[in-house]
């Protein structure tokens, strides 16, 4: 098992990564304020892993309420959130009940937001079962639900008590979701970790082949990069925004296509190519750099072109993203490979041209 | 103008109390991170005061979006919250937009929760226009909405940037709501401020007659009592719970009768008599003390008896209150007048008997 810490003063918490951690309930029970949890999962993950988790907790004397949700991005809605509230209230769960998120990013974001708002806040623990959740969404305390006008528009910062990432759960992950997780892994290399980017260029096929050692290394390195950023800027006043490389373009793709049509990581991948292309137009990246970004994402079996929407529609949907300040679009771009920056107001024409260049190619599907 | 501070480190904020403060926009603009606000009010308060507030802010160069909600406790719902989100998104309000709550407790709780959750948190300012909001709900950062299974079950702790209480707004407050506010004022005397309780016994008729000086004193003293408690225990891990004297019984009344049938302060008044009666049964208060509590609340034109529900139904509804720990009901009771305490698990029979004694009398309406 590899362990690291997210340093946030009295809200610091551990991240544990390794095979078989679902069979180690003490990683969870050691953090509980009371021996009562509600495990939230979905209809895909629950049949695979919920019983193993429940059994371990029950054997340790923990009362377990189970909440199984439908699968998919459409689940990240007020209706599902309300279903969680209803179940918690019907089971008379109290302020000392800890919510446990067993699943991917959707389950984690929803469960975290339920924990942030149930009775004005209860503790929660992340047990991520997808690569994307293990390397990104389970760490850092961003929680929320979608709104018809924008993804994650409603939410809260609410840090978990612990993150327990059992790498064995990746054995059952569909290939498409493994690739979606790799988009975020590659992101860490691009924004602040050139040696990791180079490691990924050397080892990508090991990750696609689900080599346990390679996956554990990539997850640990990703979590360490994220933990460092979150510790420095918990509420995204500054450098945390760098984690959104490709995300503003990506949100436009997800919103434009309807939530769930593209996986988040797929939209981020295409958005990252757009960000790289825009960085090139601003004179920061060389054409070869953009090609290097595109090639690595393509090797990870990710889309490297956006869907065929009008560039103006992209821009309109990007304006609803949270990365807007004073009416100006702020975009995370690349000053060079391994070093991201925030561009306060890139020229509109350059943004449209970068979108057009990348949306025109065929790359998804 | 009287000013005091809620001391919460880097989240400390001022409370300003006095006549005509709606005409002093600098009390608001000095706290804004950006010259953009969304003022949330309701259809009763908005026609009276929104234009005055808007004009002052606009003259100071602040862009103002207006959101006017229906009146009443039923407004504290997900549907209304979603209407706020919709309006903010349609107006492209950003993370630096400050929400301003202009109204009573319902508007303040809703707006505060919208601020806590819109784009994972934006700033907000309380401009309370009812006595209850000025002495209680606008101070301390409790925000939330109701759930069919319980009041304030969904919410967050989110401190305002400032509280601006214009005492002139009380001129238009219906008598019934003035009385409801007095229930919370009397509470501060009962739980921790015997000299204030005695002042209230001497000056209650001045408050009912809306004597400006008396009201300003009562509001300042109430806010000082509350600020002291909140600074010591922001998230209700300990002594903050004392502020809930009468509230657990009161929640049962509000839930049992349907939200809005009883005003919150009315339910708290009857609940406070129940808490006093239970304290007497436990040997803490003398019969004369209970009578003193009842007499003061009655002079404030508040109900001093609960509705005619079965005591077991009260108890069942009280079990859904947030003041439950380890399945045990925790109640705020009075060790003596001016000194509240938390009773971890009072005998069930005594609770039922206290409810029966107070619910049996006729006292409401």
XYZ file of C-alpha atoms in Angstrom:
730
model
C 0.000 0.000 0.000
C 1.157 3.505 -0.839
C -0.083 6.337 1.395
C 0.193 10.076 1.128
C -1.464 13.009 2.817
C -3.415 16.069 1.723
C -2.155 18.761 4.085
C -4.994 21.058 5.089
C -4.345 21.722 8.772
C -6.981 20.147 10.967
C -8.774 18.921 7.843
C -5.783 16.957 6.544
C -6.522 13.445 5.357
C -4.759 10.360 4.030
C -4.942 8.822 0.558
C -4.288 5.083 0.506
C -3.558 3.358 -2.822
C -3.050 -0.333 -3.437
C -4.524 -3.713 -4.330
C -7.149 -5.272 -2.051
C -7.882 -2.225 0.106
C -11.627 -2.975 0.088
C -10.672 -5.855 2.354
C -9.072 -3.520 4.887
C -12.015 -1.868 6.681
C -9.688 -0.429 9.345
C -8.610 2.195 6.806
C -12.192 3.465 7.026
C -13.199 2.647 10.597
C -10.152 4.415 12.043
C -11.578 7.701 10.724
C -15.247 7.340 11.748
C -16.635 9.619 14.489
C -19.363 7.020 15.205
C -19.895 3.404 14.101
C -22.505 4.272 11.515
C -22.142 4.796 7.767
C -24.302 5.117 4.689
C -22.576 3.673 1.635
C -23.650 5.295 -1.632
C -22.890 3.374 -4.824
C -24.458 2.720 -8.202
C -26.077 -0.241 -9.928
C -22.875 -1.116 -11.809
C -20.382 -0.902 -8.939
C -22.597 -2.157 -6.113
C -22.975 -5.761 -7.398
C -19.196 -5.967 -7.801
C -17.898 -4.424 -4.579
C -20.560 -3.285 -2.126
C -20.938 -6.602 -0.315
C -17.181 -6.895 0.279
C -17.068 -3.412 1.751
C -20.245 -3.911 3.796
C -19.079 -7.217 5.240
C -15.783 -5.765 6.435
C -17.469 -2.780 8.042
C -20.187 -4.885 9.658
C -17.565 -7.236 11.090
C -15.960 -4.173 12.693
C -19.278 -3.298 14.348
C -20.311 -0.528 11.971
C -24.004 -0.139 11.089
C -24.343 0.200 7.317
C -27.168 1.788 5.317
C -26.923 1.116 1.572
C -28.003 3.526 -1.167
C -27.675 2.285 -4.746
C -28.168 4.837 -7.507
C -28.578 4.516 -11.286
C -25.355 4.715 -13.292
C -24.228 7.662 -15.410
C -23.680 11.402 -15.531
C -27.461 12.050 -15.636
C -27.505 10.765 -12.053
C -25.692 13.905 -10.900
C -28.982 15.683 -10.491
C -31.104 17.238 -7.812
C -33.537 14.319 -8.061
C -30.879 11.771 -7.157
C -29.520 13.991 -4.421
C -32.988 14.218 -2.963
C -33.259 10.446 -3.056
C -30.115 10.276 -0.922
C -31.572 12.812 1.545
C -34.845 10.859 1.700
C -33.056 7.612 2.447
C -30.812 9.173 5.105
C -33.801 10.767 6.819
C -35.929 7.628 6.627
C -33.058 5.686 8.226
C -32.734 8.483 10.804
C -29.085 9.024 9.975
C -27.620 11.654 12.265
C -24.908 14.261 12.107
C -22.324 11.685 13.151
C -23.229 9.303 10.322
C -20.427 9.135 7.756
C -21.283 8.853 4.071
C -19.048 6.535 2.052
C -18.849 7.054 -1.712
C -18.171 3.729 -3.478
C -17.884 4.394 -7.200
C -16.584 6.796 -9.796
C -16.652 10.544 -10.086
C -20.427 10.859 -10.308
C -20.977 8.880 -7.115
C -18.170 10.753 -5.367
C -19.354 14.223 -6.369
C -22.971 13.478 -5.466
C -22.157 11.775 -2.186
C -19.754 14.530 -1.221
C -22.380 17.183 -1.899
C -24.982 15.213 0.041
C -22.476 15.051 2.920
C -21.780 18.791 2.627
C -25.473 19.648 2.916
C -27.227 16.916 4.918
C -28.055 18.474 8.284
C -25.579 21.249 7.382
C -22.705 18.842 6.904
C -21.691 15.302 7.853
C -18.358 13.520 7.321
C -17.623 11.442 4.235
C -15.035 9.037 2.874
C -14.145 8.424 -0.748
C -13.688 4.849 -2.015
C -13.094 5.528 -5.724
C -13.425 2.621 -8.153
C -12.561 4.264 -11.478
C -9.209 5.554 -12.610
C -10.598 9.057 -13.041
C -11.929 9.110 -9.497
C -8.726 7.614 -8.075
C -6.440 10.167 -9.711
C -8.631 13.241 -9.613
C -12.207 13.634 -8.448
C -11.913 11.832 -5.097
C -9.106 14.138 -3.940
C -9.536 17.799 -3.060
C -13.059 18.230 -1.746
C -14.878 19.484 -4.830
C -18.423 18.183 -4.679
C -21.541 19.028 -6.622
C -24.311 18.299 -9.052
C -25.098 19.441 -12.576
C -27.605 22.067 -13.645
C -29.253 22.132 -17.078
C -27.271 25.332 -17.718
C -23.891 23.952 -16.703
C -21.923 21.129 -15.177
C -21.084 21.233 -11.462
C -22.815 24.615 -11.170
C -24.230 23.668 -7.773
C -21.819 22.364 -5.184
C -19.574 22.897 -2.213
C -16.013 22.420 -1.051
C -16.178 19.584 1.471
C -13.060 17.552 2.177
C -13.314 13.808 2.808
C -11.960 12.162 5.967
C -9.950 9.741 3.826
C -9.536 8.405 0.288
C -9.163 4.623 -0.085
C -8.290 3.600 -3.657
C -8.325 -0.165 -4.206
C -6.480 -0.633 -7.501
C -8.045 -4.075 -7.959
C -11.325 -2.363 -8.763
C -9.752 -1.174 -12.011
C -9.800 -4.792 -13.260
C -13.503 -4.443 -14.014
C -13.318 -0.949 -15.471
C -14.415 -0.726 -19.140
C -11.598 0.230 -21.525
C -13.328 3.470 -22.412
C -13.351 4.574 -18.767
C -9.737 3.571 -18.264
C -8.845 5.856 -21.161
C -10.992 8.666 -19.730
C -9.003 8.445 -16.500
C -5.750 8.616 -18.427
C -6.780 12.039 -19.760
C -6.501 13.406 -16.217
C -3.284 11.503 -15.552
C -1.697 13.034 -18.650
C -2.972 16.422 -17.494
C -0.748 16.357 -14.398
C 2.279 15.805 -16.584
C 1.296 18.652 -18.879
C 0.535 21.249 -16.233
C 3.398 20.754 -13.792
C 5.340 17.530 -14.060
C 7.444 17.125 -17.199
C 9.309 14.061 -15.827
C 5.940 12.370 -15.255
C 4.861 13.314 -18.788
C 7.999 11.650 -20.112
C 7.364 8.589 -17.924
C 3.864 8.403 -19.403
C 5.222 8.618 -22.923
C 7.427 5.623 -22.109
C 4.890 3.575 -20.133
C 1.495 4.323 -21.638
C 1.001 0.849 -23.065
C 1.701 -0.687 -19.624
C -1.138 1.418 -18.252
C -3.476 0.352 -21.065
C -2.544 -3.254 -20.305
C -3.495 -2.578 -16.655
C -0.071 -3.430 -15.295
C -0.673 -3.129 -11.545
C 2.677 -1.615 -10.696
C 2.464 0.983 -13.461
C -1.093 1.920 -12.495
C -0.177 2.289 -8.824
C 2.738 4.542 -9.758
C 0.589 6.708 -12.039
C -2.154 7.020 -9.406
C 0.278 7.895 -6.643
C 2.093 10.462 -8.766
C -1.203 12.005 -9.889
C -2.517 12.183 -6.320
C 0.756 13.707 -5.117
C 0.540 16.384 -7.815
C -3.073 17.096 -6.956
C -2.506 17.067 -3.196
C 0.294 19.587 -3.580
C -1.944 21.947 -5.516
C -4.949 21.533 -3.210
C -2.842 22.107 -0.103
C -1.582 25.366 -1.612
C -4.977 26.594 -2.810
C -7.928 24.681 -1.387
C -10.722 26.873 -2.738
C -9.334 27.664 -6.168
C -8.329 31.258 -5.559
C -5.195 30.777 -7.631
C -3.087 27.866 -8.827
C -5.773 25.229 -8.273
C -7.366 26.541 -11.456
C -4.442 24.987 -13.363
C -6.084 21.618 -12.768
C -8.725 22.734 -15.243
C -6.488 22.425 -18.302
C -8.807 21.428 -21.136
C -11.834 21.559 -18.855
C -13.445 24.791 -20.067
C -13.409 23.568 -23.659
C -14.403 20.151 -22.332
C -17.395 21.516 -20.420
C -18.646 23.078 -23.646
C -18.429 19.681 -25.323
C -20.226 17.919 -22.473
C -22.959 20.568 -22.263
C -23.344 20.851 -26.026
C -23.627 17.099 -26.540
C -25.785 16.539 -23.453
C -24.263 15.378 -20.207
C -23.110 11.804 -20.407
C -22.791 11.480 -24.193
C -19.075 12.111 -23.860
C -17.260 10.877 -20.777
C -15.722 13.719 -18.797
C -12.201 12.503 -19.532
C -12.972 12.254 -23.250
C -14.175 15.844 -23.332
C -11.109 16.924 -21.358
C -8.858 15.151 -23.856
C -10.311 16.997 -26.841
C -10.342 20.193 -24.793
C -6.687 19.713 -23.934
C -5.786 19.560 -27.608
C -7.740 22.809 -28.100
C -5.860 24.415 -25.207
C -2.561 23.252 -26.707
C -3.546 24.573 -30.136
C -4.506 27.944 -28.637
C -1.206 28.003 -26.739
C 0.571 27.490 -30.051
C -1.360 30.349 -31.665
C -0.254 32.597 -28.804
C 3.337 31.636 -29.529
C 3.926 29.556 -26.409
C 4.030 26.025 -27.778
C 5.804 24.859 -30.893
C 3.786 22.905 -33.488
C 5.726 19.806 -32.442
C 4.565 20.268 -28.845
C 0.924 20.255 -29.904
C 1.564 17.109 -31.906
C 3.211 15.501 -28.862
C 0.127 16.262 -26.734
C -2.197 14.959 -29.413
C -0.157 11.815 -29.982
C -0.041 10.853 -26.317
C -3.790 11.350 -25.885
C -4.461 9.397 -29.078
C -2.272 6.533 -27.846
C -4.435 6.536 -24.730
C -7.389 5.914 -27.093
C -8.919 9.287 -26.366
C -10.674 11.649 -28.793
C -8.312 14.388 -29.952
C -10.916 16.398 -31.857
C -14.069 18.118 -30.640
C -17.558 17.449 -31.961
C -18.766 19.408 -34.930
C -20.413 22.382 -33.183
C -20.048 25.966 -34.392
C -17.063 27.618 -32.645
C -19.418 30.379 -31.432
C -21.530 27.740 -29.721
C -18.455 26.408 -27.971
C -17.635 29.908 -26.819
C -21.162 30.537 -25.585
C -21.156 27.320 -23.577
C -17.683 28.114 -22.232
C -19.036 31.428 -20.920
C -21.225 29.478 -18.522
C -18.217 27.743 -17.086
C -17.152 28.836 -13.620
C -13.760 30.005 -14.924
C -15.130 33.427 -15.791
C -14.092 36.597 -13.993
C -15.369 40.094 -14.663
C -17.145 38.828 -17.771
C -13.780 37.732 -19.237
C -13.057 34.146 -20.070
C -10.029 32.830 -18.206
C -8.398 29.830 -19.786
C -5.738 27.453 -18.574
C -3.106 27.195 -21.286
C 0.404 25.810 -21.624
C 3.401 28.144 -21.471
C 5.428 25.077 -22.271
C 5.005 21.333 -21.772
C 5.024 20.678 -18.023
C 4.055 24.245 -17.154
C 0.501 25.604 -17.309
C -0.599 29.196 -16.805
C -3.828 31.158 -16.665
C -4.543 33.408 -19.637
C -6.832 36.179 -18.407
C -8.450 37.148 -21.688
C -7.032 35.468 -24.780
C -8.138 37.147 -28.041
C -11.551 35.937 -29.090
C -10.432 35.295 -32.637
C -7.608 33.057 -31.493
C -9.973 31.058 -29.291
C -12.421 30.603 -32.169
C -9.628 29.635 -34.550
C -8.224 27.062 -32.117
C -11.680 25.548 -31.638
C -12.297 25.474 -35.381
C -8.947 23.803 -36.050
C -9.589 21.024 -33.542
C -13.357 20.649 -33.902
C -13.030 20.249 -37.652
C -10.963 17.079 -37.527
C -12.717 13.805 -36.939
C -11.532 12.157 -33.767
C -14.299 10.819 -31.565
C -15.931 7.461 -31.593
C -25.717 53.182 14.589
C -24.529 50.395 16.869
C -21.898 48.008 15.516
C -20.473 44.795 16.855
C -18.381 41.982 15.428
C -18.685 38.235 15.102
C -15.136 37.049 15.756
C -14.307 34.124 13.491
C -10.710 34.777 12.463
C -10.429 35.621 8.792
C -14.176 35.107 8.425
C -15.072 37.734 11.058
C -17.787 40.180 10.075
C -19.606 43.239 11.383
C -23.219 43.592 12.480
C -24.618 47.109 12.069
C -27.877 48.026 13.811
C -29.780 51.301 13.562
C -32.446 53.383 11.836
C -32.096 54.241 8.149
C -29.243 51.843 7.317
C -30.860 50.918 3.971
C -29.826 54.427 2.953
C -26.178 53.724 3.713
C -24.982 51.521 0.825
C -21.343 51.945 1.889
C -22.011 49.450 4.684
C -22.523 46.916 1.898
C -20.202 48.129 -0.846
C -17.203 48.250 1.500
C -17.434 44.446 1.781
C -17.975 43.498 -1.872
C -15.195 41.655 -3.749
C -16.623 42.963 -7.063
C -19.249 45.608 -7.945
C -21.958 43.071 -8.678
C -24.758 41.795 -6.450
C -27.963 39.799 -6.735
C -30.536 40.980 -4.211
C -32.969 38.266 -3.147
C -36.198 39.398 -1.506
C -39.866 38.434 -1.386
C -43.098 39.879 -2.709
C -43.951 41.502 0.636
C -40.600 43.108 1.439
C -39.508 44.010 -2.087
C -42.220 46.641 -2.744
C -41.334 48.302 0.560
C -37.545 48.362 0.546
C -35.916 46.887 -2.561
C -35.918 50.089 -4.603
C -34.239 52.075 -1.808
C -31.499 49.464 -1.503
C -31.094 49.103 -5.267
C -30.856 52.858 -5.843
C -28.116 53.291 -3.256
C -26.101 50.391 -4.648
C -26.545 51.515 -8.249
C -25.421 55.030 -7.339
C -22.261 53.459 -5.951
C -21.636 51.753 -9.297
C -22.828 48.288 -8.306
C -24.683 46.178 -10.890
C -27.823 44.744 -9.283
C -29.802 41.664 -10.309
C -33.164 41.363 -8.506
C -34.816 38.098 -7.483
C -38.228 38.367 -5.844
C -39.668 35.219 -4.289
C -43.099 34.336 -2.925
C -43.610 34.986 0.786
C -43.773 32.354 3.504
C -42.107 29.289 5.000
C -43.226 27.130 2.048
C -40.766 29.163 -0.017
C -37.855 27.501 1.796
C -37.897 24.668 -0.715
C -35.729 23.144 -3.352
C -38.007 24.594 -6.051
C -37.395 28.155 -4.909
C -33.690 27.521 -4.475
C -33.565 26.250 -8.030
C -35.321 29.404 -9.207
C -32.502 31.406 -7.602
C -29.871 29.252 -9.326
C -31.683 29.623 -12.670
C -31.798 33.391 -12.373
C -28.147 33.655 -11.343
C -27.069 31.473 -14.247
C -29.271 33.268 -16.773
C -27.747 36.573 -15.609
C -24.298 34.953 -15.834
C -23.518 35.782 -12.228
C -19.991 34.705 -11.399
C -18.105 33.526 -8.367
C -17.411 37.127 -7.361
C -21.101 38.083 -7.406
C -22.359 38.730 -3.875
C -25.869 37.639 -2.915
C -27.775 40.068 -0.690
C -30.667 38.723 1.396
C -33.298 41.424 1.923
C -36.062 40.015 4.097
C -36.790 37.771 7.041
C -35.487 34.399 8.112
C -36.829 32.493 5.138
C -35.160 34.821 2.630
C -31.940 34.828 4.659
C -31.742 31.048 5.051
C -32.539 30.420 1.393
C -30.212 33.094 0.073
C -27.438 31.965 2.364
C -27.788 28.384 1.166
C -27.880 29.523 -2.458
C -24.666 31.451 -1.749
C -23.102 28.422 -0.045
C -23.764 26.204 -3.062
C -23.836 28.368 -6.205
C -20.641 27.547 -8.100
C -19.365 25.934 -4.861
C -19.798 29.112 -2.850
C -20.141 32.868 -3.382
C -20.184 35.675 -0.785
C -23.394 36.965 0.755
C -24.660 39.797 2.949
C -27.661 39.752 5.266
C -30.054 42.715 5.298
C -32.685 41.399 7.734
C -36.070 43.147 7.844
C -37.861 41.198 10.571
C -37.124 41.191 14.269
C -36.513 37.447 14.210
C -33.971 37.773 11.435
C -32.288 40.785 13.052
C -31.811 39.086 16.423
C -31.202 35.535 15.336
C -31.282 34.001 11.871
C -29.114 36.579 10.074
C -26.220 36.046 12.499
C -24.101 32.920 12.680
C -24.022 31.408 9.215
C -26.702 28.745 9.466
C -28.345 28.432 6.068
C -30.692 25.892 4.591
C -33.998 24.726 3.221
C -36.747 22.479 4.533
C -37.426 18.875 3.616
C -40.836 17.214 3.880
C -39.377 15.114 6.688
C -37.919 17.991 8.667
C -37.138 21.680 8.851
C -33.675 22.898 7.842
C -32.619 19.315 7.135
C -30.635 20.417 4.082
C -28.185 23.254 4.543
C -24.689 24.510 5.178
C -22.687 26.713 7.485
C -21.816 29.774 5.415
C -20.997 33.043 7.171
C -22.124 36.355 5.666
C -19.690 39.160 4.888
C -21.821 41.555 6.959
C -25.206 41.968 8.630
C -26.967 45.307 8.117
C -30.101 45.635 10.280
C -32.159 48.743 9.521
C -34.493 49.050 12.520
C -36.853 51.270 10.520
C -37.942 48.198 8.590
C -39.633 46.962 11.762
C -42.219 49.765 11.365
C -43.972 47.738 8.692
C -43.670 44.379 10.447
C -47.040 42.755 11.313
C -47.683 42.475 15.064
C -47.665 38.705 14.872
C -44.149 38.698 13.420
C -42.907 41.217 15.955
C -44.064 38.836 18.671
C -42.431 35.892 16.916
C -39.127 37.753 17.020
C -39.548 38.448 20.709
C -39.595 34.695 21.363
C -35.960 34.546 20.283
C -35.082 37.722 22.184
C -36.505 36.237 25.394
C -34.551 33.059 24.655
C -31.213 34.860 25.054
C -32.250 36.033 28.487
C -33.328 32.546 29.477
C -30.284 30.663 28.259
C -27.436 32.915 29.395
C -28.353 36.472 30.305
C -30.443 36.891 33.459
C -29.932 40.698 33.585
C -31.307 40.909 30.033
C -34.254 38.701 31.044
C -35.003 41.116 33.877
C -34.644 44.084 31.499
C -37.164 42.402 29.200
C -39.588 41.853 32.073
C -39.399 45.594 32.754
C -39.447 46.816 29.156
C -41.579 44.366 27.199
C -44.393 46.816 26.547
C -41.916 49.342 25.116
C -40.840 46.678 22.619
C -44.446 45.884 21.696
C -45.000 49.621 21.184
C -41.964 49.593 18.838
C -40.005 52.126 20.861
C -36.921 52.580 18.652
C -34.436 52.902 21.467
C -35.749 49.832 23.268
C -35.761 47.772 20.068
C -32.204 48.801 19.204
C -31.059 47.821 22.698
C -32.802 44.447 22.527
C -31.407 43.708 19.066
C -27.870 44.691 20.030
C -27.961 42.654 23.231
C -29.398 39.645 21.384
C -26.766 39.875 18.644
C -23.995 40.231 21.227
C -25.227 37.106 23.028
C -25.437 35.197 19.766
C -22.088 36.456 18.451
C -20.401 35.324 21.657
C -21.800 31.835 21.310
C -21.078 31.540 17.579
C -17.482 32.732 18.036
C -16.974 30.035 20.670
C -18.635 27.239 18.697
C -19.242 28.031 15.041
C -20.423 24.611 13.901
C -22.479 23.604 16.902
C -20.135 21.061 18.397
C -21.006 22.249 21.897
C -22.517 25.347 23.461
C -24.073 26.652 20.254
C -26.740 24.023 20.758
C -27.999 26.081 23.714
C -29.469 28.486 21.170
C -31.980 25.754 20.412
C -33.936 26.155 23.639
C -37.544 25.326 22.774
C -36.593 24.539 19.182
C -36.793 20.741 19.243
C -40.330 20.871 20.649
C -40.977 23.765 18.279
C -39.815 21.830 15.236
C -42.303 19.105 16.103
C -45.066 21.736 16.181
C -44.019 23.247 12.874
C -43.667 19.867 11.177
C -46.867 18.484 12.708
C -48.968 21.483 11.724
C -47.344 21.873 8.293
C -44.570 24.386 7.728
C -45.859 27.922 7.866
C -49.055 27.330 9.847
C -47.220 28.435 12.979
C -44.530 31.058 12.720
C -41.154 29.756 13.830
C -41.075 32.090 16.817
C -44.557 30.996 17.854
C -43.540 27.352 17.823
C -40.385 28.217 19.750
C -42.467 30.045 22.377
C -44.710 27.052 23.053
C -41.643 24.800 22.876
C -39.869 26.970 25.430
C -42.726 26.506 27.887
C -42.444 22.748 27.326
C -38.698 22.894 27.961
C -39.313 24.893 31.138
C -41.978 22.430 32.273
C -39.641 19.490 31.643
C -36.889 21.314 33.534
C -39.300 21.639 36.471
C -40.117 17.931 36.346
C -36.409 17.173 36.508
C -36.178 19.330 39.634
C -34.213 22.194 38.108
C -36.806 24.960 37.895
C -39.323 25.906 40.591
C -42.998 26.076 39.593
C -42.737 29.858 39.910
C -39.910 29.904 37.346
C -42.063 28.110 34.786
C -44.841 30.585 35.450
C -42.391 33.462 34.973
C -41.329 32.078 31.578
C -44.929 31.540 30.548
C -46.030 34.980 31.713
C -43.294 36.822 29.824
C -44.010 34.928 26.587
C -47.756 35.525 27.030
C -47.171 39.251 27.543
C -45.263 39.162 24.246
C -48.531 37.838 22.732
C -47.047 34.468 21.970
C -48.693 31.041 22.251
C -47.735 29.341 25.516
C -49.376 26.003 24.744
C -48.716 23.527 21.969
C -51.295 22.291 19.484
C -53.391 19.282 20.394
C -51.225 16.502 18.954
C -50.612 13.222 20.754
C -47.436 13.477 22.874
C -46.068 10.416 21.065
C -46.462 12.267 17.783
C -44.473 15.178 19.189
C -41.766 12.773 20.260
C -41.690 11.063 16.885
C -41.329 14.387 15.084
C -38.683 15.494 17.577
C -36.655 12.407 16.683
C -36.204 13.827 13.190
C -34.672 16.964 14.613
C -30.920 17.364 14.142
C -30.359 17.414 17.899
C -30.160 13.646 18.049
C -26.967 11.787 18.914
C -26.498 8.026 19.059
C -30.252 7.584 18.704
C -30.782 9.550 21.945
C -32.750 12.765 22.013
C -30.690 15.656 23.336
C -32.735 18.547 24.674
C -31.797 22.048 25.727
C -33.288 22.644 29.160
C -32.942 25.222 31.913
C -30.817 24.487 34.958
C -32.082 27.807 36.253
C -33.374 31.010 34.666
C -30.501 32.568 32.749
C -28.588 29.294 32.444
C -29.359 26.580 29.906
C -27.822 23.124 29.672
C -27.986 20.105 27.402
C -29.793 17.072 28.779
C -28.384 14.031 26.996
C -31.297 11.644 27.440
C -34.123 12.895 29.656
C -36.532 10.110 30.729
C -39.075 9.481 28.014
C -41.963 9.549 30.474
C -40.973 12.994 31.716
C -40.757 14.317 28.168
C -44.199 12.937 27.346
C -45.662 14.324 30.567
C -44.207 17.787 29.931
C -45.625 17.785 26.407
C -49.018 16.613 27.625
C -49.138 19.292 30.323
C -48.424 22.092 27.866
C -50.154 20.758 24.774
C -53.366 20.247 26.700
C -53.937 23.910 27.535
C -55.400 26.157 24.893
C -52.996 28.906 23.975
C -52.610 29.527 20.265
C -54.453 31.946 18.050
